[in-house]
Short mmCIF file of C-alpha atoms and ligand atoms in Angstrom, two decimals:
data_model
loop_
_atom_site.label_atom_id
_atom_site.label_comp_id
_atom_site.label_asym_id
_atom_site.label_seq_id
_atom_site.Cartn_x
_atom_site.Cartn_y
_atom_site.Cartn_z
CA MET A 1 -72.58 -21.02 12.12
CA SER A 2 -69.60 -22.63 13.88
CA LEU A 3 -70.78 -26.01 15.14
CA ARG A 4 -68.42 -28.02 17.50
CA VAL A 5 -68.27 -31.62 18.29
CA SER A 6 -67.92 -32.18 22.00
CA GLY A 7 -64.39 -32.82 23.09
CA GLU A 8 -62.88 -31.11 20.12
CA ALA A 9 -60.29 -28.36 20.69
CA THR A 10 -62.10 -24.96 20.46
CA PRO A 11 -60.29 -22.66 18.14
CA VAL A 12 -60.90 -18.98 18.64
CA THR A 13 -62.93 -17.87 15.69
CA ASP A 14 -64.42 -14.50 14.68
CA ASP A 15 -67.69 -15.73 16.23
CA ASP A 16 -65.96 -16.40 19.48
CA ALA A 17 -64.57 -12.84 19.56
CA PHE A 18 -68.00 -11.54 18.62
CA ARG A 19 -69.57 -13.39 21.49
CA ARG A 20 -67.04 -12.04 23.96
CA GLU A 21 -67.58 -8.55 22.64
CA ILE A 22 -71.37 -8.47 23.19
CA ARG A 23 -71.08 -10.36 26.52
CA GLU A 24 -68.58 -7.67 27.77
CA TRP A 25 -70.79 -4.84 26.56
CA LEU A 26 -73.85 -6.28 28.20
CA ALA A 27 -71.90 -6.90 31.53
CA ALA A 28 -70.84 -3.28 31.58
CA GLU A 29 -74.09 -1.67 30.54
CA LEU A 30 -76.93 -3.80 31.91
CA THR A 31 -78.32 -2.25 35.12
CA ASP A 32 -80.81 -3.58 37.53
CA GLU A 33 -83.40 -1.01 36.58
CA VAL A 34 -83.87 -2.61 33.17
CA ARG A 35 -82.69 -6.19 33.78
CA GLY A 36 -85.60 -8.49 32.71
CA ALA A 37 -88.01 -5.53 32.07
CA GLY A 38 -90.67 -5.68 29.37
CA GLY A 39 -91.65 -8.73 27.41
CA VAL A 40 -94.83 -10.67 27.06
CA GLY A 41 -97.71 -8.48 28.10
CA ARG A 42 -95.35 -5.98 29.69
CA GLU A 43 -94.65 -3.55 26.95
CA ASN A 44 -95.27 -0.51 29.08
CA GLU A 45 -92.95 -1.71 31.91
CA ALA A 46 -89.98 0.64 32.66
CA PHE A 47 -90.59 2.11 29.18
CA GLU A 48 -88.40 5.20 29.53
CA GLN A 49 -85.49 3.19 31.01
CA ARG A 50 -85.80 0.55 28.25
CA LEU A 51 -85.84 3.34 25.56
CA ALA A 52 -82.60 4.79 27.03
CA PHE A 53 -81.05 1.32 27.07
CA THR A 54 -82.17 0.56 23.53
CA ARG A 55 -80.50 3.87 22.45
CA ARG A 56 -77.24 3.00 24.16
CA LEU A 57 -77.41 -0.37 22.34
CA ALA A 58 -77.87 1.44 19.03
CA ALA A 59 -75.08 3.95 19.78
CA ALA A 60 -72.72 1.01 20.34
CA GLY A 61 -73.64 -0.49 16.98
CA TRP A 62 -75.70 -3.40 18.22
CA GLY A 63 -79.19 -2.16 17.25
CA THR A 64 -78.97 -2.70 13.54
CA LEU A 65 -76.57 -5.53 13.29
CA ALA A 66 -78.26 -7.12 10.33
CA TRP A 67 -78.55 -4.01 8.23
CA PRO A 68 -75.96 -3.52 5.45
CA VAL A 69 -72.93 -1.41 6.40
CA ALA A 70 -73.84 1.00 3.60
CA HIS A 71 -77.05 1.81 5.51
CA GLY A 72 -75.47 2.18 8.92
CA GLY A 73 -75.73 -1.45 10.03
CA ARG A 74 -72.86 -3.94 10.82
CA GLY A 75 -73.68 -6.44 7.98
CA ALA A 76 -73.52 -9.17 10.63
CA SER A 77 -73.51 -12.86 9.50
CA LEU A 78 -76.51 -15.05 10.41
CA SER A 79 -74.31 -16.85 13.03
CA GLN A 80 -73.37 -13.51 14.57
CA GLN A 81 -77.02 -12.38 14.68
CA VAL A 82 -77.96 -15.64 16.41
CA ILE A 83 -75.03 -15.17 18.94
CA PHE A 84 -76.17 -11.69 19.63
CA HIS A 85 -79.72 -12.72 20.37
CA GLU A 86 -78.54 -15.70 22.51
CA GLU A 87 -76.36 -13.49 24.58
CA TYR A 88 -78.92 -10.70 24.87
CA ALA A 89 -81.52 -13.09 26.14
CA ARG A 90 -79.20 -15.06 28.39
CA ALA A 91 -77.99 -11.86 30.11
CA GLY A 92 -81.68 -10.95 30.85
CA ALA A 93 -81.42 -7.77 28.88
CA PRO A 94 -84.73 -5.85 28.56
CA SER A 95 -87.26 -6.33 25.76
CA ARG A 96 -86.32 -3.61 23.06
CA VAL A 97 -88.68 -0.90 22.15
CA ASP A 98 -87.39 -0.50 18.61
CA HIS A 99 -88.28 -3.83 16.97
CA ILE A 100 -91.11 -2.49 14.77
CA GLY A 101 -88.70 0.14 13.39
CA THR A 102 -85.43 -1.82 13.16
CA THR A 103 -86.77 -5.17 12.06
CA MET A 104 -89.86 -4.18 9.97
CA VAL A 105 -89.83 -0.71 8.45
CA GLY A 106 -86.03 -0.30 8.40
CA PRO A 107 -85.33 -3.41 6.07
CA THR A 108 -88.32 -2.48 3.97
CA LEU A 109 -86.80 0.99 3.30
CA ILE A 110 -83.38 -0.50 2.65
CA ASP A 111 -84.91 -2.81 -0.03
CA LEU A 112 -87.65 -0.75 -1.46
CA GLY A 113 -87.31 2.85 -0.31
CA THR A 114 -86.16 5.72 -2.44
CA PRO A 115 -82.67 7.33 -1.70
CA GLU A 116 -84.53 10.33 -0.18
CA GLN A 117 -86.64 8.09 2.06
CA GLN A 118 -83.52 6.19 3.08
CA ARG A 119 -81.62 9.44 3.91
CA ARG A 120 -84.65 10.83 5.83
CA PHE A 121 -85.54 7.79 7.87
CA LEU A 122 -82.79 5.25 8.32
CA PRO A 123 -80.42 7.20 10.45
CA ARG A 124 -83.17 8.04 12.87
CA LEU A 125 -84.43 4.53 12.82
CA ALA A 126 -80.93 3.21 13.55
CA ALA A 127 -80.37 5.74 16.46
CA VAL A 128 -83.89 4.95 17.84
CA ASP A 129 -84.64 8.68 17.68
CA GLU A 130 -88.07 7.83 16.16
CA LEU A 131 -90.30 5.01 17.15
CA TRP A 132 -92.75 3.25 14.76
CA CYS A 133 -96.03 1.43 14.77
CA GLN A 134 -97.70 -0.76 12.16
CA GLY A 135 -101.06 0.36 10.79
CA TYR A 136 -102.41 -2.60 8.88
CA SER A 137 -105.48 -4.10 10.79
CA GLU A 138 -108.88 -2.43 10.76
CA PRO A 139 -112.18 -3.31 12.37
CA GLY A 140 -113.23 -5.07 9.11
CA ALA A 141 -109.78 -6.19 7.90
CA GLY A 142 -107.39 -8.46 9.82
CA SER A 143 -106.74 -11.83 8.33
CA ASP A 144 -108.43 -10.47 5.22
CA LEU A 145 -106.02 -7.54 4.99
CA ALA A 146 -106.79 -6.59 1.41
CA GLY A 147 -110.18 -5.41 2.71
CA VAL A 148 -108.73 -2.29 4.26
CA THR A 149 -110.94 0.70 3.76
CA THR A 150 -108.76 3.56 5.13
CA ARG A 151 -108.39 5.92 2.20
CA ALA A 152 -105.67 8.33 1.13
CA ARG A 153 -105.87 10.88 -1.72
CA LEU A 154 -103.14 13.04 -3.18
CA ASP A 155 -103.82 16.73 -2.66
CA GLY A 156 -100.97 18.80 -4.14
CA ASP A 157 -97.77 17.83 -2.35
CA ARG A 158 -99.39 15.72 0.38
CA TRP A 159 -101.49 12.62 1.04
CA VAL A 160 -104.74 13.20 2.99
CA ILE A 161 -105.77 10.09 4.99
CA THR A 162 -109.13 9.11 6.44
CA GLY A 163 -110.16 5.90 8.23
CA GLN A 164 -109.44 3.78 11.29
CA LYS A 165 -106.91 1.25 12.31
CA VAL A 166 -107.14 -1.09 15.34
CA TRP A 167 -104.95 -3.23 17.54
CA THR A 168 -102.06 -0.89 16.70
CA SER A 169 -99.31 -1.86 19.08
CA LEU A 170 -97.36 0.98 20.72
CA ALA A 171 -99.19 3.64 18.79
CA HIS A 172 -99.36 5.59 21.98
CA VAL A 173 -95.54 6.05 22.03
CA ALA A 174 -94.90 6.00 18.25
CA ASP A 175 -93.63 8.95 16.19
CA TRP A 176 -94.44 7.29 12.87
CA CYS A 177 -96.71 4.72 11.41
CA PHE A 178 -96.50 2.66 8.26
CA VAL A 179 -100.05 2.69 6.96
CA LEU A 180 -101.76 0.44 4.41
CA ALA A 181 -104.49 2.62 2.71
CA ARG A 182 -106.59 2.49 -0.43
CA THR A 183 -105.47 5.20 -2.92
CA ALA A 184 -107.31 3.74 -5.90
CA PRO A 185 -110.27 1.42 -6.43
CA ALA A 186 -109.46 -2.20 -7.06
CA PRO A 187 -109.73 -2.99 -10.74
CA ALA A 188 -112.88 -4.80 -11.84
CA GLY A 189 -112.09 -8.51 -11.97
CA GLY A 190 -108.48 -7.86 -10.61
CA PRO A 191 -107.00 -8.55 -7.24
CA ARG A 192 -108.53 -6.75 -4.34
CA SER A 193 -105.03 -5.85 -3.05
CA ALA A 194 -104.44 -3.67 -6.17
CA GLY A 195 -104.93 0.11 -5.46
CA LEU A 196 -103.48 -0.14 -1.90
CA SER A 197 -100.50 2.06 -1.03
CA TYR A 198 -97.84 1.96 1.83
CA LEU A 199 -97.67 5.33 3.44
CA LEU A 200 -95.25 6.69 6.10
CA VAL A 201 -97.30 8.94 8.33
CA PRO A 202 -96.23 11.14 11.24
CA MET A 203 -98.27 10.27 14.31
CA ARG A 204 -98.03 13.55 16.16
CA GLN A 205 -100.49 15.79 14.24
CA PRO A 206 -104.02 17.09 14.75
CA GLY A 207 -105.56 14.62 12.24
CA ILE A 208 -104.63 11.59 14.32
CA THR A 209 -106.33 10.40 17.49
CA VAL A 210 -104.96 7.40 19.40
CA ARG A 211 -107.24 5.62 21.84
CA PRO A 212 -105.77 2.91 24.14
CA ILE A 213 -107.58 -0.45 24.23
CA ARG A 214 -107.65 -2.10 27.66
CA GLN A 215 -106.51 -5.74 27.38
CA LEU A 216 -107.40 -8.88 29.38
CA THR A 217 -104.22 -8.34 31.46
CA GLY A 218 -105.51 -4.89 32.50
CA ASP A 219 -102.73 -3.07 30.58
CA SER A 220 -103.11 -1.18 27.30
CA GLU A 221 -100.41 -2.09 24.78
CA PHE A 222 -102.36 -1.46 21.67
CA ASN A 223 -104.82 1.08 20.41
CA GLU A 224 -107.43 2.23 18.03
CA VAL A 225 -106.03 4.90 15.67
CA PHE A 226 -108.32 7.43 13.93
CA PHE A 227 -107.24 9.37 10.78
CA ASP A 228 -109.36 12.41 10.16
CA ASP A 229 -107.74 14.22 7.21
CA ALA A 230 -104.31 13.28 8.56
CA VAL A 231 -101.54 14.28 6.25
CA THR A 232 -98.13 13.18 5.04
CA GLU A 233 -95.72 14.27 2.31
CA ALA A 234 -96.43 13.14 -1.20
CA GLY A 235 -92.82 11.54 -1.35
CA PHE A 236 -93.56 9.32 1.77
CA VAL A 237 -95.16 6.51 -0.23
CA VAL A 238 -92.99 3.35 -0.44
CA GLY A 239 -93.07 1.63 -3.75
CA GLU A 240 -95.44 2.80 -6.48
CA PRO A 241 -98.79 4.31 -5.37
CA GLY A 242 -101.38 1.52 -5.69
CA GLN A 243 -98.80 -1.25 -5.38
CA GLY A 244 -98.34 -1.14 -1.62
CA TRP A 245 -99.45 -4.74 -1.13
CA THR A 246 -96.12 -6.06 -2.25
CA VAL A 247 -94.39 -3.68 0.12
CA ALA A 248 -96.69 -4.65 2.93
CA MET A 249 -95.96 -8.41 2.48
CA ALA A 250 -92.20 -7.60 2.35
CA THR A 251 -92.42 -5.91 5.78
CA LEU A 252 -94.12 -8.96 7.19
CA ALA A 253 -91.40 -11.26 5.86
CA TYR A 254 -88.68 -9.26 7.65
CA GLU A 255 -90.41 -9.57 11.00
CA ARG A 256 -89.10 -13.06 11.87
CA GLY A 257 -85.57 -14.40 11.54
CA ALA A 258 -82.63 -14.69 13.83
CA ALA A 259 -84.49 -12.93 16.61
CA THR A 260 -86.58 -16.08 17.04
CA VAL A 261 -83.60 -17.76 18.53
CA GLY A 262 -83.37 -15.01 21.27
CA GLN A 263 -87.08 -15.43 21.90
CA GLN A 264 -86.57 -19.13 22.46
CA ILE A 265 -83.68 -18.46 24.95
CA GLY A 266 -86.24 -16.22 26.70
CA PHE A 267 -88.64 -19.20 26.78
CA GLN A 268 -85.90 -21.22 28.42
CA ARG A 269 -85.53 -18.60 31.15
CA ASP A 270 -89.41 -18.64 31.63
CA LEU A 271 -89.31 -22.46 32.03
CA ASP A 272 -86.36 -22.24 34.49
CA ASP A 273 -88.47 -19.69 36.50
CA LEU A 274 -91.49 -21.91 36.52
CA VAL A 275 -89.40 -24.91 37.62
CA ALA A 276 -88.19 -22.77 40.54
CA VAL A 277 -91.79 -21.78 41.37
CA ALA A 278 -92.85 -25.50 41.12
CA ARG A 279 -90.05 -26.45 43.60
CA GLY A 280 -91.35 -23.75 45.94
CA THR A 281 -95.04 -24.75 45.80
CA GLY A 282 -94.26 -28.49 45.95
CA ALA A 283 -95.76 -28.91 42.49
CA ALA A 284 -92.48 -30.28 41.32
CA ALA A 285 -93.15 -33.42 43.39
CA VAL A 286 -96.49 -34.07 41.66
CA PRO A 287 -95.91 -36.76 39.00
CA ALA A 288 -98.30 -35.37 36.37
CA LEU A 289 -96.84 -31.78 36.70
CA ARG A 290 -93.14 -33.05 36.76
CA GLU A 291 -93.99 -34.84 33.59
CA ARG A 292 -95.38 -31.75 31.94
CA LEU A 293 -92.46 -29.67 33.06
CA THR A 294 -90.08 -32.16 31.58
CA ARG A 295 -92.16 -32.32 28.28
CA ALA A 296 -92.00 -28.47 28.07
CA TRP A 297 -88.16 -28.70 28.26
CA ILE A 298 -88.08 -31.46 25.57
CA ASP A 299 -90.47 -29.62 23.24
CA LEU A 300 -88.40 -26.41 23.60
CA THR A 301 -85.15 -28.32 22.89
CA VAL A 302 -86.71 -29.78 19.63
CA LEU A 303 -88.20 -26.37 18.69
CA ARG A 304 -84.76 -24.70 19.06
CA ALA A 305 -82.99 -27.33 17.03
CA HIS A 306 -85.63 -27.06 14.28
CA THR A 307 -85.37 -23.23 14.22
CA LEU A 308 -81.51 -23.35 13.93
CA ARG A 309 -81.89 -25.92 11.08
CA VAL A 310 -84.32 -23.80 9.01
CA LEU A 311 -82.32 -20.67 9.61
CA ARG A 312 -79.33 -22.38 7.98
CA ASP A 313 -81.33 -24.17 5.36
CA PRO A 314 -84.60 -22.30 4.64
CA GLN A 315 -87.75 -24.46 4.08
CA PRO A 316 -91.10 -23.48 2.54
CA ALA A 317 -93.49 -21.85 5.05
CA ALA A 318 -90.80 -22.31 7.79
CA SER A 319 -91.78 -19.13 9.66
CA SER A 320 -95.43 -20.39 9.77
CA VAL A 321 -94.37 -23.71 11.21
CA ILE A 322 -92.20 -22.06 13.78
CA LYS A 323 -95.07 -19.71 14.73
CA LEU A 324 -97.43 -22.57 15.20
CA LEU A 325 -94.94 -24.41 17.31
CA TRP A 326 -93.88 -21.58 19.67
CA THR A 327 -97.41 -20.25 20.25
CA ARG A 328 -98.56 -23.66 21.22
CA TRP A 329 -95.56 -24.04 23.49
CA ARG A 330 -96.14 -20.70 25.21
CA GLN A 331 -99.76 -21.11 25.67
CA GLY A 332 -99.07 -24.59 27.15
CA LEU A 333 -96.57 -23.14 29.60
CA GLY A 334 -99.05 -20.49 30.72
CA GLU A 335 -101.67 -23.18 31.32
CA LEU A 336 -99.06 -25.28 33.17
CA ALA A 337 -98.13 -22.25 35.29
CA MET A 338 -101.68 -21.86 36.50
CA GLU A 339 -101.76 -25.50 37.80
CA VAL A 340 -98.25 -25.00 39.42
CA LEU A 341 -99.65 -21.88 41.25
CA ALA A 342 -102.79 -23.65 42.28
CA HIS A 343 -100.65 -26.21 44.08
CA GLY A 344 -99.35 -23.78 46.83
CA ASP A 345 -98.57 -20.21 47.75
CA ALA A 346 -95.90 -18.83 45.35
CA GLY A 347 -96.19 -15.28 46.64
CA PRO A 348 -97.82 -12.20 45.07
CA GLU A 349 -95.00 -11.33 42.58
CA ALA A 350 -95.01 -14.79 40.99
CA VAL A 351 -98.75 -15.01 40.86
CA ALA A 352 -99.00 -11.57 39.08
CA ARG A 353 -96.25 -12.47 36.65
CA TRP A 354 -97.63 -15.82 35.65
CA GLN A 355 -101.28 -14.61 35.41
CA THR A 356 -100.10 -11.88 33.00
CA TYR A 357 -98.13 -14.56 31.06
CA PHE A 358 -101.17 -16.90 30.92
CA LEU A 359 -103.55 -14.18 29.88
CA PHE A 360 -101.31 -12.52 27.26
CA SER A 361 -100.42 -15.87 25.70
CA ARG A 362 -104.10 -16.08 24.55
CA ALA A 363 -103.08 -13.39 21.97
CA ASP A 364 -100.13 -15.39 20.62
CA THR A 365 -102.30 -17.39 18.24
CA ILE A 366 -103.92 -14.19 16.82
CA TYR A 367 -101.20 -11.61 16.15
CA GLY A 368 -98.57 -11.76 13.45
CA GLY A 369 -101.08 -13.74 11.29
CA SER A 370 -103.52 -15.99 13.28
CA ASN A 371 -102.68 -19.72 13.50
CA GLU A 372 -105.58 -20.70 11.26
CA ILE A 373 -103.96 -18.51 8.48
CA GLN A 374 -100.52 -20.02 9.17
CA ARG A 375 -102.02 -23.60 8.88
CA GLY A 376 -103.51 -22.35 5.61
CA ILE A 377 -100.15 -21.41 4.31
CA VAL A 378 -98.62 -24.72 5.25
CA ALA A 379 -101.56 -26.56 3.66
CA GLU A 380 -101.01 -24.68 0.32
CA ARG A 381 -97.28 -24.17 0.19
CA VAL A 382 -96.03 -27.35 1.70
CA LEU A 383 -98.76 -30.00 1.11
CA GLY A 384 -99.98 -28.47 -2.13
CA LEU A 385 -103.55 -28.55 -1.09
CA PRO A 386 -106.12 -26.52 -3.18
CA ARG A 387 -106.29 -22.81 -2.41
CA GLN A 388 -108.96 -21.85 0.01
CA ALA A 389 -111.86 -19.93 -1.51
CA ARG A 390 -111.57 -16.23 -0.59
CA GLY A 391 -114.65 -14.02 -0.05
C1 FAD B 401 -101.51 -8.46 20.84
C2 FAD B 401 -101.84 -8.09 19.50
C3 FAD B 401 -101.08 -7.08 18.83
C4 FAD B 401 -101.43 -6.65 17.55
N1 FAD B 401 -100.65 -5.59 16.99
C5 FAD B 401 -100.97 -5.19 15.73
C6 FAD B 401 -100.28 -4.08 15.15
O1 FAD B 401 -99.39 -3.51 15.74
N2 FAD B 401 -100.67 -3.63 13.91
C7 FAD B 401 -101.69 -4.19 13.20
O2 FAD B 401 -101.92 -3.78 12.09
N3 FAD B 401 -102.37 -5.17 13.70
C8 FAD B 401 -102.04 -5.69 14.99
N4 FAD B 401 -102.75 -6.80 15.52
C9 FAD B 401 -103.88 -7.33 14.74
C10 FAD B 401 -103.69 -8.77 14.24
O3 FAD B 401 -102.83 -8.61 13.11
C11 FAD B 401 -105.01 -9.33 13.87
O4 FAD B 401 -105.78 -9.43 15.09
C12 FAD B 401 -104.95 -10.56 13.13
O5 FAD B 401 -104.42 -10.37 11.80
C13 FAD B 401 -106.36 -11.31 13.04
O6 FAD B 401 -107.30 -10.36 12.40
P1 FAD B 401 -108.69 -10.04 13.18
O7 FAD B 401 -108.43 -9.74 14.62
O8 FAD B 401 -109.41 -9.07 12.34
O9 FAD B 401 -109.49 -11.48 13.18
P2 FAD B 401 -110.25 -12.06 11.94
O10 FAD B 401 -109.41 -11.96 10.72
O11 FAD B 401 -111.63 -11.50 11.92
O12 FAD B 401 -110.31 -13.58 12.35
C14 FAD B 401 -111.25 -14.06 13.34
C15 FAD B 401 -110.97 -15.60 13.38
O13 FAD B 401 -111.33 -16.23 12.07
C16 FAD B 401 -110.19 -16.96 11.58
N5 FAD B 401 -110.03 -16.84 10.23
C17 FAD B 401 -110.13 -15.74 9.44
N6 FAD B 401 -109.83 -15.92 8.09
C18 FAD B 401 -109.65 -17.26 8.10
C19 FAD B 401 -109.45 -18.16 7.00
N7 FAD B 401 -109.23 -17.69 5.76
N8 FAD B 401 -109.29 -19.50 7.26
C20 FAD B 401 -109.47 -20.01 8.53
N9 FAD B 401 -109.65 -19.16 9.55
C21 FAD B 401 -109.78 -17.82 9.32
C22 FAD B 401 -109.00 -16.35 12.34
O14 FAD B 401 -107.90 -17.27 12.37
C23 FAD B 401 -109.52 -16.04 13.69
O15 FAD B 401 -109.55 -17.15 14.49
C24 FAD B 401 -102.45 -7.21 16.78
C25 FAD B 401 -103.24 -8.23 17.45
C26 FAD B 401 -102.89 -8.58 18.71
C27 FAD B 401 -103.80 -9.68 19.35
#
């Protein structure tokens, strides 16, 4: 990352040229119909327009920046990835619809897929021709993921899958799902995660039923997914059959990274918007609310500095610590927004936006590994506390 001391001459570096390139692309391509669309609790907003924009982004080579060149990416450095996410968020570009594909399953296939799987899936992932969803959680298996009971058996040249997943984000628009399923019993006395497999399953087939779940916000972004003798090709298992746990954990590890920086620039925009609302409602003149708005700015500045530091110099359990910090920050901003709105009339648009923000932020501490689980990871990996007894 090129860091500069204030007052120094600013030489043109590759990073500067890269920043100009993405800025110019966004200035030319970003239209009002997608500006600011999507985001927290608004996954269904302007979906078709955001899909078209995400495809244009991909066609211009920005979609898979971090992928190696050999697999159709740009092999961008960490600093360039950070610059991309900063500029993308600053320009108010829409929330992308391809993140599960390009940041989760794509890198998994690059590292652990067979050449046939890479040839079949990577070009379509990169072009955003196929959308993906993540089929891990089940009614009886969330934090305790090794308890999944969805089963798959090999029948000739195909896997036959039976069971149920839940909370499957974007399953209603997905073409494919990566599914964690039991293909063999766990060995007696061995780890419960043994015998699970990681399968790539087409969503549009008679054996799959997707039922939307209505959320607290009134929208339906996630779903129940039922597998009744659903099928996929025998070759669409990633890693060895029965050893899908390692693959599933690898996918989770790819989920975070440089994109966190863009998310935090998005938080800065949220805070700026709330400050504007507070000025309008008069809440900005209330000492207790001024202090909380200021504290939100300080906490965000510290979070951003910490994130950049651990991206450059990885620390144990860093993604858990960052998740704990940003979820607390965003829930805090949602709560503060409710008090700012209570102070005066902000107008129906601001009320709707901030209510959705407040309500959806309740989910932040649950998805992507609940905050209790993240604290457990920090306890064990950073503090060296004894491992928690598992049921
Ligand atoms: C908005 C949203 C989107 C999601 N999208 C997806 C998706 O696309 N695909 C997918 O597979 N899943 C998805 N999920 C599911 C998510 O991964 C699970 O909700 C999460 O892992 C928690 O599992 P659970 O809901 O079964 O709760 P449980 O695991 O039953 O936990 C209930 C409570 O007990 C606590 N708890 C559990 N175990 C421990 C422990 N060992 N120590 C301390 N406390 C513990 C938890 O922290 C939580 O507070 C999504 C969830 C949300 C909210």
